[in-house]
Amino acid sequence: MLLTKAFRKKFIIPDFEQLTQHINRMYDNAQQQEAGQVADYIPQLAKFSPDLWGVSLCTIDGQRHSVGDTKVPFCLQSCVKPLEYAIALHEFGSEHVHQFVGKEPSGFKFNKLSLNDEDKPHNPMVNAGAIVLSSLIKVKSKGMSTLNTFVVVINFLKSLAGSEYVGFSNATFQSERDTGDRNYAIGYYLKEKKCFPDTADMTAALDFYFQLCSIEVTCESGSVIAATLANGGICPITGERVLSAEAVRNTLSLMHSCGMYDFSGQFAFHVGLPAKSGVSGAVLLVVPNVMGIMCWSPPLDRLGNSVRGIHFCQELVSHFNFHNYDNLRHFTKKHDPRNRSDEDSNKSVVNLMFAAYSGDLTALRRFALSAVNMEQRDYDSRTALHVAASEGHVEVVVFLTEVCKVNPHMKDRWGNTPLDDAMQFGHDVVVSALQEYIDGNAPCNTEEQKTTLDMYSTLKSIV
């Protein structure tokens, strides 16, 4: 399948080499950002060098590109939250999951002891929501040990990653356990407010949550996970449907509104794409129906997001029209790497000719306003004016000549002009309109055209 797409140039990004050149440039620009501090409240995270920086991308049809430190394992930390939520949705359904967790941004820090008006965690992207989902998955595991439940989730994530690297850092897990006072406080607060499912064990849920945060990926395997989300739950590497379409839709919605800590609103405004960050320095970015990207650089800004990762994402959408609202007509002049120039031209000709054939003046006005070349020719060298004249659509003929200034002297492969076609099919009103335009704007000065008109007049008088 990939070879077929390659030979037919049917990849989602036709000129992938050009895209990678831009990605490399953006990577280099982001590398110059030296602000931020490596997270140190979890001792294992503090051991990473601030110079580490990697970016990997995977398109929905399996095109891959990596630059920098993309094979170094790092913990997902909060980047696991949307994946945990997606798994819960896939296994238990949206209605059941949202009996325990809300859908709104909290307006508070991710580790705040706070609930919404219904005494639920605000959303699955804050610690309270992720801990409740951990307890839900544990309860639904029907008595399996924490270890066995964890193995099930690890295997699920490996399916999302196309069987690429998904590991576990036991040292980080122990470090999380030893320094997780805030999360234990959240756990007891949730228990007091009866947020956990019946029969849930708070301590087991917290252990499970710490394990999930300690799952390791690389930029390369993380980009495949992001691409699976971009592809509606189907892994682009294996072709396996891993998540339901509904689970992916809901997950991306909450990533867009709640995924970047206290920077979520700013990120949605400036970048306009679903994303999730983690204090390890990871940024999981999804360009729906196009690609998934994993950025990783340990130095964080004051809100807990990777400095280089944020810079890369912002530069990405400043160049490409990936922002959610960049595709509004007449709004953006950014580059669209999905465009196929040959196919766009062919579609444009077909649409233009069909509008002229059917006399669809509204569509033709829309094409003209969109800067479509109204003199495009089809494979027979016929213009829209030829087609409209042949069909007798006088209003279209007047629009194409008077407004669009389409040349009425252009000839098709048989040497016929639009006037010739109008005469051949006996559309007298069109003949008159064309002749009037030619006489007033583009005087007929060839003996051949004068002879043709004289012959047409003679034939009409005989009839």
PDB file of C-alpha atoms in Angstrom, residues 213-457:
ATOM      1  CA  CYS A 213       3.364   8.564  34.457  1.00  0.00           C
ATOM      2  CA  SER A 214       6.597   6.533  34.471  1.00  0.00           C
ATOM      3  CA  ILE A 215       5.959   4.881  31.094  1.00  0.00           C
ATOM      4  CA  GLU A 216       8.774   5.635  28.672  1.00  0.00           C
ATOM      5  CA  VAL A 217       8.705   6.389  24.953  1.00  0.00           C
ATOM      6  CA  THR A 218      11.092   7.967  22.481  1.00  0.00           C
ATOM      7  CA  CYS A 219      10.265  10.833  20.150  1.00  0.00           C
ATOM      8  CA  GLU A 220      10.009   8.282  17.346  1.00  0.00           C
ATOM      9  CA  SER A 221       7.537   5.957  19.072  1.00  0.00           C
ATOM     10  CA  GLY A 222       5.660   8.929  20.542  1.00  0.00           C
ATOM     11  CA  SER A 223       5.144  10.394  17.078  1.00  0.00           C
ATOM     12  CA  VAL A 224       3.437   7.161  15.988  1.00  0.00           C
ATOM     13  CA  ILE A 225       1.103   7.389  19.006  1.00  0.00           C
ATOM     14  CA  ALA A 226       0.260  10.967  18.003  1.00  0.00           C
ATOM     15  CA  ALA A 227      -0.226   9.872  14.381  1.00  0.00           C
ATOM     16  CA  THR A 228      -2.656   7.148  15.498  1.00  0.00           C
ATOM     17  CA  LEU A 229      -4.729   9.877  17.152  1.00  0.00           C
ATOM     18  CA  ALA A 230      -4.419  12.008  14.005  1.00  0.00           C
ATOM     19  CA  ASN A 231      -5.619   9.020  11.965  1.00  0.00           C
ATOM     20  CA  GLY A 232      -8.833   8.518  13.931  1.00  0.00           C
ATOM     21  CA  GLY A 233      -7.514   5.626  16.040  1.00  0.00           C
ATOM     22  CA  ILE A 234      -5.948   3.568  13.237  1.00  0.00           C
ATOM     23  CA  CYS A 235      -2.197   3.049  13.605  1.00  0.00           C
ATOM     24  CA  PRO A 236      -0.503   4.249  10.391  1.00  0.00           C
ATOM     25  CA  ILE A 237       2.304   1.717  10.788  1.00  0.00           C
ATOM     26  CA  THR A 238       0.281  -1.466  11.323  1.00  0.00           C
ATOM     27  CA  GLY A 239      -3.107  -0.466   9.916  1.00  0.00           C
ATOM     28  CA  GLU A 240      -4.777  -1.766  13.096  1.00  0.00           C
ATOM     29  CA  ARG A 241      -7.746   0.081  14.580  1.00  0.00           C
ATOM     30  CA  VAL A 242      -6.632   0.604  18.170  1.00  0.00           C
ATOM     31  CA  LEU A 243      -9.128   3.237  19.369  1.00  0.00           C
ATOM     32  CA  SER A 244     -12.717   3.959  18.421  1.00  0.00           C
ATOM     33  CA  ALA A 245     -13.383   7.100  16.388  1.00  0.00           C
ATOM     34  CA  GLU A 246     -15.507   8.519  19.226  1.00  0.00           C
ATOM     35  CA  ALA A 247     -12.722   7.992  21.764  1.00  0.00           C
ATOM     36  CA  VAL A 248     -10.259   9.826  19.521  1.00  0.00           C
ATOM     37  CA  ARG A 249     -12.651  12.704  18.849  1.00  0.00           C
ATOM     38  CA  ASN A 250     -13.340  13.266  22.553  1.00  0.00           C
ATOM     39  CA  THR A 251      -9.668  12.939  23.453  1.00  0.00           C
ATOM     40  CA  LEU A 252      -8.564  15.493  20.862  1.00  0.00           C
ATOM     41  CA  SER A 253     -11.312  17.864  21.990  1.00  0.00           C
ATOM     42  CA  LEU A 254     -10.041  17.877  25.578  1.00  0.00           C
ATOM     43  CA  MET A 255      -6.400  18.025  24.495  1.00  0.00           C
ATOM     44  CA  HIS A 256      -7.289  21.168  22.557  1.00  0.00           C
ATOM     45  CA  SER A 257      -9.037  22.855  25.483  1.00  0.00           C
ATOM     46  CA  CYS A 258      -7.113  21.512  28.494  1.00  0.00           C
ATOM     47  CA  GLY A 259      -3.878  19.897  27.323  1.00  0.00           C
ATOM     48  CA  MET A 260      -1.203  22.516  27.982  1.00  0.00           C
ATOM     49  CA  TYR A 261      -1.619  23.287  31.694  1.00  0.00           C
ATOM     50  CA  ASP A 262      -2.285  27.003  32.361  1.00  0.00           C
ATOM     51  CA  PHE A 263      -1.108  27.781  28.822  1.00  0.00           C
ATOM     52  CA  SER A 264      -3.998  25.849  27.234  1.00  0.00           C
ATOM     53  CA  GLY A 265      -5.984  28.923  26.191  1.00  0.00           C
ATOM     54  CA  GLN A 266      -2.932  30.661  24.751  1.00  0.00           C
ATOM     55  CA  PHE A 267      -1.901  27.496  22.923  1.00  0.00           C
ATOM     56  CA  ALA A 268      -5.388  26.993  21.464  1.00  0.00           C
ATOM     57  CA  PHE A 269      -5.390  30.635  20.344  1.00  0.00           C
ATOM     58  CA  HIS A 270      -1.916  30.750  18.794  1.00  0.00           C
ATOM     59  CA  VAL A 271      -1.361  27.147  17.671  1.00  0.00           C
ATOM     60  CA  GLY A 272      -4.922  25.856  17.357  1.00  0.00           C
ATOM     61  CA  LEU A 273      -4.048  22.150  17.525  1.00  0.00           C
ATOM     62  CA  PRO A 274      -4.681  19.375  20.096  1.00  0.00           C
ATOM     63  CA  ALA A 275      -1.599  18.850  22.248  1.00  0.00           C
ATOM     64  CA  LYS A 276      -0.463  17.568  25.644  1.00  0.00           C
ATOM     65  CA  SER A 277       2.660  18.483  27.516  1.00  0.00           C
ATOM     66  CA  GLY A 278       4.460  16.802  30.389  1.00  0.00           C
ATOM     67  CA  VAL A 279       7.029  17.917  32.954  1.00  0.00           C
ATOM     68  CA  SER A 280       9.587  15.583  31.382  1.00  0.00           C
ATOM     69  CA  GLY A 281       9.730  18.141  28.546  1.00  0.00           C
ATOM     70  CA  ALA A 282       7.532  16.244  26.106  1.00  0.00           C
ATOM     71  CA  VAL A 283       4.896  17.799  23.848  1.00  0.00           C
ATOM     72  CA  LEU A 284       2.546  15.405  22.061  1.00  0.00           C
ATOM     73  CA  LEU A 285       1.097  17.348  19.099  1.00  0.00           C
ATOM     74  CA  VAL A 286      -1.674  16.135  16.774  1.00  0.00           C
ATOM     75  CA  VAL A 287      -2.443  17.606  13.353  1.00  0.00           C
ATOM     76  CA  PRO A 288      -5.775  15.843  12.678  1.00  0.00           C
ATOM     77  CA  ASN A 289      -5.942  13.912   9.400  1.00  0.00           C
ATOM     78  CA  VAL A 290      -2.319  14.826   8.634  1.00  0.00           C
ATOM     79  CA  MET A 291       0.340  13.794  11.169  1.00  0.00           C
ATOM     80  CA  GLY A 292       1.458  13.344  14.739  1.00  0.00           C
ATOM     81  CA  ILE A 293       4.532  15.013  16.249  1.00  0.00           C
ATOM     82  CA  MET A 294       6.463  14.358  19.436  1.00  0.00           C
ATOM     83  CA  CYS A 295       8.824  17.076  20.682  1.00  0.00           C
ATOM     84  CA  TRP A 296      11.089  16.600  23.683  1.00  0.00           C
ATOM     85  CA  SER A 297      13.352  19.034  25.491  1.00  0.00           C
ATOM     86  CA  PRO A 298      13.666  18.959  29.320  1.00  0.00           C
ATOM     87  CA  PRO A 299      13.922  22.718  30.117  1.00  0.00           C
ATOM     88  CA  LEU A 300      10.468  23.999  31.121  1.00  0.00           C
ATOM     89  CA  ASP A 301       8.906  27.442  31.325  1.00  0.00           C
ATOM     90  CA  ARG A 302       7.168  28.704  34.472  1.00  0.00           C
ATOM     91  CA  LEU A 303       3.939  26.903  33.486  1.00  0.00           C
ATOM     92  CA  GLY A 304       5.620  23.508  33.102  1.00  0.00           C
ATOM     93  CA  ASN A 305       5.791  23.361  29.294  1.00  0.00           C
ATOM     94  CA  SER A 306       8.888  22.648  27.217  1.00  0.00           C
ATOM     95  CA  VAL A 307      10.382  25.966  26.071  1.00  0.00           C
ATOM     96  CA  ARG A 308      11.722  24.538  22.823  1.00  0.00           C
ATOM     97  CA  GLY A 309       8.605  22.442  22.267  1.00  0.00           C
ATOM     98  CA  ILE A 310       6.314  25.491  22.505  1.00  0.00           C
ATOM     99  CA  HIS A 311       8.584  27.500  20.206  1.00  0.00           C
ATOM    100  CA  PHE A 312       8.593  24.698  17.627  1.00  0.00           C
ATOM    101  CA  CYS A 313       4.794  24.361  17.673  1.00  0.00           C
ATOM    102  CA  GLN A 314       4.298  28.090  17.247  1.00  0.00           C
ATOM    103  CA  GLU A 315       6.718  28.268  14.331  1.00  0.00           C
ATOM    104  CA  LEU A 316       5.094  25.221  12.729  1.00  0.00           C
ATOM    105  CA  VAL A 317       1.701  26.923  12.475  1.00  0.00           C
ATOM    106  CA  SER A 318       3.220  30.268  11.523  1.00  0.00           C
ATOM    107  CA  HIS A 319       4.501  28.634   8.325  1.00  0.00           C
ATOM    108  CA  PHE A 320       1.947  25.893   7.596  1.00  0.00           C
ATOM    109  CA  ASN A 321      -1.834  26.323   7.632  1.00  0.00           C
ATOM    110  CA  PHE A 322      -2.334  23.700  10.347  1.00  0.00           C
ATOM    111  CA  HIS A 323      -4.131  26.002  12.807  1.00  0.00           C
ATOM    112  CA  ASN A 324      -7.720  24.879  13.281  1.00  0.00           C
ATOM    113  CA  TYR A 325      -9.042  28.035  11.600  1.00  0.00           C
ATOM    114  CA  ASP A 326      -6.398  28.653   8.959  1.00  0.00           C
ATOM    115  CA  ASN A 327      -8.529  27.158   6.199  1.00  0.00           C
ATOM    116  CA  LEU A 328     -11.192  29.866   6.249  1.00  0.00           C
ATOM    117  CA  ARG A 329     -11.545  31.240   2.701  1.00  0.00           C
ATOM    118  CA  HIS A 330      -9.385  34.302   1.941  1.00  0.00           C
ATOM    119  CA  PHE A 331      -7.905  34.228   5.453  1.00  0.00           C
ATOM    120  CA  THR A 332      -4.510  32.606   5.229  1.00  0.00           C
ATOM    121  CA  LYS A 333      -1.555  32.813   2.890  1.00  0.00           C
ATOM    122  CA  LYS A 334       0.379  30.119   4.707  1.00  0.00           C
ATOM    123  CA  HIS A 335       1.819  27.105   2.947  1.00  0.00           C
ATOM    124  CA  ASP A 336      -0.320  23.953   2.750  1.00  0.00           C
ATOM    125  CA  PRO A 337       1.963  20.906   2.376  1.00  0.00           C
ATOM    126  CA  ARG A 338      -1.070  18.749   1.521  1.00  0.00           C
ATOM    127  CA  ASN A 339      -1.625  20.500  -1.803  1.00  0.00           C
ATOM    128  CA  ARG A 340      -1.030  18.589  -5.017  1.00  0.00           C
ATOM    129  CA  SER A 341      -0.547  21.168  -7.741  1.00  0.00           C
ATOM    130  CA  ASP A 342      -1.405  18.802 -10.608  1.00  0.00           C
ATOM    131  CA  GLU A 343      -4.575  17.502  -8.955  1.00  0.00           C
ATOM    132  CA  ASP A 344      -5.671  20.978  -7.879  1.00  0.00           C
ATOM    133  CA  SER A 345      -5.339  22.190 -11.458  1.00  0.00           C
ATOM    134  CA  ASN A 346      -7.307  19.240 -12.831  1.00  0.00           C
ATOM    135  CA  LYS A 347     -10.073  19.646 -10.246  1.00  0.00           C
ATOM    136  CA  SER A 348     -10.240  23.356 -10.944  1.00  0.00           C
ATOM    137  CA  VAL A 349     -10.708  22.781 -14.692  1.00  0.00           C
ATOM    138  CA  VAL A 350     -13.373  20.114 -14.133  1.00  0.00           C
ATOM    139  CA  ASN A 351     -15.316  22.287 -11.681  1.00  0.00           C
ATOM    140  CA  LEU A 352     -15.079  25.314 -13.951  1.00  0.00           C
ATOM    141  CA  MET A 353     -16.256  23.406 -17.022  1.00  0.00           C
ATOM    142  CA  PHE A 354     -19.132  21.758 -15.175  1.00  0.00           C
ATOM    143  CA  ALA A 355     -20.340  25.108 -13.841  1.00  0.00           C
ATOM    144  CA  ALA A 356     -20.274  26.552 -17.368  1.00  0.00           C
ATOM    145  CA  TYR A 357     -22.046  23.466 -18.773  1.00  0.00           C
ATOM    146  CA  SER A 358     -24.833  23.625 -16.182  1.00  0.00           C
ATOM    147  CA  GLY A 359     -25.156  27.415 -16.314  1.00  0.00           C
ATOM    148  CA  ASP A 360     -24.245  27.747 -12.628  1.00  0.00           C
ATOM    149  CA  LEU A 361     -23.528  31.467 -12.464  1.00  0.00           C
ATOM    150  CA  THR A 362     -23.220  31.421  -8.652  1.00  0.00           C
ATOM    151  CA  ALA A 363     -20.407  28.868  -8.790  1.00  0.00           C
ATOM    152  CA  LEU A 364     -18.633  30.819 -11.525  1.00  0.00           C
ATOM    153  CA  ARG A 365     -18.801  34.000  -9.443  1.00  0.00           C
ATOM    154  CA  ARG A 366     -17.331  32.067  -6.514  1.00  0.00           C
ATOM    155  CA  PHE A 367     -14.474  30.772  -8.676  1.00  0.00           C
ATOM    156  CA  ALA A 368     -13.748  34.277  -9.965  1.00  0.00           C
ATOM    157  CA  LEU A 369     -13.680  35.691  -6.415  1.00  0.00           C
ATOM    158  CA  SER A 370     -11.291  32.895  -5.408  1.00  0.00           C
ATOM    159  CA  ALA A 371      -8.821  33.998  -8.089  1.00  0.00           C
ATOM    160  CA  VAL A 372      -9.393  30.915 -10.269  1.00  0.00           C
ATOM    161  CA  ASN A 373      -8.007  31.311 -13.795  1.00  0.00           C
ATOM    162  CA  MET A 374     -11.227  31.615 -15.803  1.00  0.00           C
ATOM    163  CA  GLU A 375      -9.361  30.996 -19.072  1.00  0.00           C
ATOM    164  CA  GLN A 376      -8.234  27.485 -18.126  1.00  0.00           C
ATOM    165  CA  ARG A 377      -8.541  24.934 -20.923  1.00  0.00           C
ATOM    166  CA  ASP A 378      -9.581  21.294 -20.819  1.00  0.00           C
ATOM    167  CA  TYR A 379      -7.920  18.442 -22.740  1.00  0.00           C
ATOM    168  CA  ASP A 380      -9.652  19.641 -25.945  1.00  0.00           C
ATOM    169  CA  SER A 381      -8.349  23.193 -25.383  1.00  0.00           C
ATOM    170  CA  ARG A 382     -11.899  24.373 -24.727  1.00  0.00           C
ATOM    171  CA  THR A 383     -12.520  27.172 -22.248  1.00  0.00           C
ATOM    172  CA  ALA A 384     -15.546  27.669 -20.025  1.00  0.00           C
ATOM    173  CA  LEU A 385     -16.681  30.227 -22.613  1.00  0.00           C
ATOM    174  CA  HIS A 386     -16.677  27.519 -25.309  1.00  0.00           C
ATOM    175  CA  VAL A 387     -18.828  25.282 -23.107  1.00  0.00           C
ATOM    176  CA  ALA A 388     -21.288  28.018 -22.119  1.00  0.00           C
ATOM    177  CA  ALA A 389     -21.646  29.150 -25.750  1.00  0.00           C
ATOM    178  CA  SER A 390     -22.280  25.565 -26.895  1.00  0.00           C
ATOM    179  CA  GLU A 391     -25.005  25.129 -24.260  1.00  0.00           C
ATOM    180  CA  GLY A 392     -26.654  28.487 -24.959  1.00  0.00           C
ATOM    181  CA  HIS A 393     -26.176  29.982 -21.473  1.00  0.00           C
ATOM    182  CA  VAL A 394     -26.189  33.652 -22.436  1.00  0.00           C
ATOM    183  CA  GLU A 395     -25.911  34.971 -18.841  1.00  0.00           C
ATOM    184  CA  VAL A 396     -22.807  32.873 -18.298  1.00  0.00           C
ATOM    185  CA  VAL A 397     -21.348  34.057 -21.609  1.00  0.00           C
ATOM    186  CA  VAL A 398     -21.939  37.695 -20.647  1.00  0.00           C
ATOM    187  CA  PHE A 399     -20.368  37.126 -17.195  1.00  0.00           C
ATOM    188  CA  LEU A 400     -17.286  35.403 -18.627  1.00  0.00           C
ATOM    189  CA  THR A 401     -16.711  38.094 -21.230  1.00  0.00           C
ATOM    190  CA  GLU A 402     -17.859  41.309 -19.569  1.00  0.00           C
ATOM    191  CA  VAL A 403     -16.736  40.563 -15.993  1.00  0.00           C
ATOM    192  CA  CYS A 404     -13.976  37.958 -16.272  1.00  0.00           C
ATOM    193  CA  LYS A 405     -12.618  39.269 -19.582  1.00  0.00           C
ATOM    194  CA  VAL A 406     -12.189  35.777 -21.025  1.00  0.00           C
ATOM    195  CA  ASN A 407     -10.666  36.028 -24.512  1.00  0.00           C
ATOM    196  CA  PRO A 408     -13.420  35.186 -27.057  1.00  0.00           C
ATOM    197  CA  HIS A 409     -10.888  34.450 -29.810  1.00  0.00           C
ATOM    198  CA  MET A 410      -9.330  31.373 -28.144  1.00  0.00           C
ATOM    199  CA  LYS A 411      -9.612  28.275 -30.339  1.00  0.00           C
ATOM    200  CA  ASP A 412     -10.122  24.661 -29.299  1.00  0.00           C
ATOM    201  CA  ARG A 413      -8.337  21.664 -30.820  1.00  0.00           C
ATOM    202  CA  TRP A 414     -10.654  21.789 -33.842  1.00  0.00           C
ATOM    203  CA  GLY A 415      -9.965  25.460 -34.483  1.00  0.00           C
ATOM    204  CA  ASN A 416     -13.351  26.663 -33.223  1.00  0.00           C
ATOM    205  CA  THR A 417     -13.944  29.801 -31.160  1.00  0.00           C
ATOM    206  CA  PRO A 418     -16.852  30.188 -28.698  1.00  0.00           C
ATOM    207  CA  LEU A 419     -18.649  32.155 -31.421  1.00  0.00           C
ATOM    208  CA  ASP A 420     -18.244  29.233 -33.828  1.00  0.00           C
ATOM    209  CA  ASP A 421     -19.780  26.874 -31.245  1.00  0.00           C
ATOM    210  CA  ALA A 422     -22.737  29.191 -30.608  1.00  0.00           C
ATOM    211  CA  MET A 423     -23.418  29.402 -34.332  1.00  0.00           C
ATOM    212  CA  GLN A 424     -23.021  25.637 -34.826  1.00  0.00           C
ATOM    213  CA  PHE A 425     -25.669  24.882 -32.191  1.00  0.00           C
ATOM    214  CA  GLY A 426     -27.986  27.676 -33.268  1.00  0.00           C
ATOM    215  CA  HIS A 427     -27.941  29.797 -30.133  1.00  0.00           C
ATOM    216  CA  ASP A 428     -28.829  33.133 -31.695  1.00  0.00           C
ATOM    217  CA  VAL A 429     -28.932  35.120 -28.457  1.00  0.00           C
ATOM    218  CA  VAL A 430     -25.446  33.913 -27.548  1.00  0.00           C
ATOM    219  CA  VAL A 431     -24.190  34.725 -31.049  1.00  0.00           C
ATOM    220  CA  SER A 432     -25.527  38.261 -30.696  1.00  0.00           C
ATOM    221  CA  ALA A 433     -23.997  38.693 -27.223  1.00  0.00           C
ATOM    222  CA  LEU A 434     -20.592  37.439 -28.339  1.00  0.00           C
ATOM    223  CA  GLN A 435     -20.615  39.494 -31.513  1.00  0.00           C
ATOM    224  CA  GLU A 436     -21.586  42.613 -29.589  1.00  0.00           C
ATOM    225  CA  TYR A 437     -18.746  42.043 -27.122  1.00  0.00           C
ATOM    226  CA  ILE A 438     -16.250  41.337 -29.903  1.00  0.00           C
ATOM    227  CA  ASP A 439     -17.278  44.433 -31.821  1.00  0.00           C
ATOM    228  CA  GLY A 440     -17.118  46.661 -28.765  1.00  0.00           C
ATOM    229  CA  ASN A 441     -14.064  45.300 -26.958  1.00  0.00           C
ATOM    230  CA  ALA A 442     -12.051  43.039 -29.182  1.00  0.00           C
ATOM    231  CA  PRO A 443     -12.747  44.010 -32.795  1.00  0.00           C
ATOM    232  CA  CYS A 444     -12.862  41.158 -35.249  1.00  0.00           C
ATOM    233  CA  ASN A 445     -10.103  41.813 -37.743  1.00  0.00           C
ATOM    234  CA  THR A 446      -9.626  38.496 -39.479  1.00  0.00           C
ATOM    235  CA  GLU A 447     -11.150  37.721 -42.819  1.00  0.00           C
ATOM    236  CA  GLU A 448     -11.891  34.194 -41.624  1.00  0.00           C
ATOM    237  CA  GLN A 449     -14.125  35.396 -38.786  1.00  0.00           C
ATOM    238  CA  LYS A 450     -15.947  37.872 -41.036  1.00  0.00           C
ATOM    239  CA  THR A 451     -16.601  35.122 -43.571  1.00  0.00           C
ATOM    240  CA  THR A 452     -17.952  32.834 -40.848  1.00  0.00           C
ATOM    241  CA  LEU A 453     -20.399  35.468 -39.651  1.00  0.00           C
ATOM    242  CA  ASP A 454     -21.526  36.237 -43.193  1.00  0.00           C
ATOM    243  CA  MET A 455     -22.163  32.536 -43.865  1.00  0.00           C
ATOM    244  CA  TYR A 456     -24.113  32.222 -40.596  1.00  0.00           C
ATOM    245  CA  SER A 457     -26.264  35.246 -41.491  1.00  0.00           C
TER     246      SER A 457
END
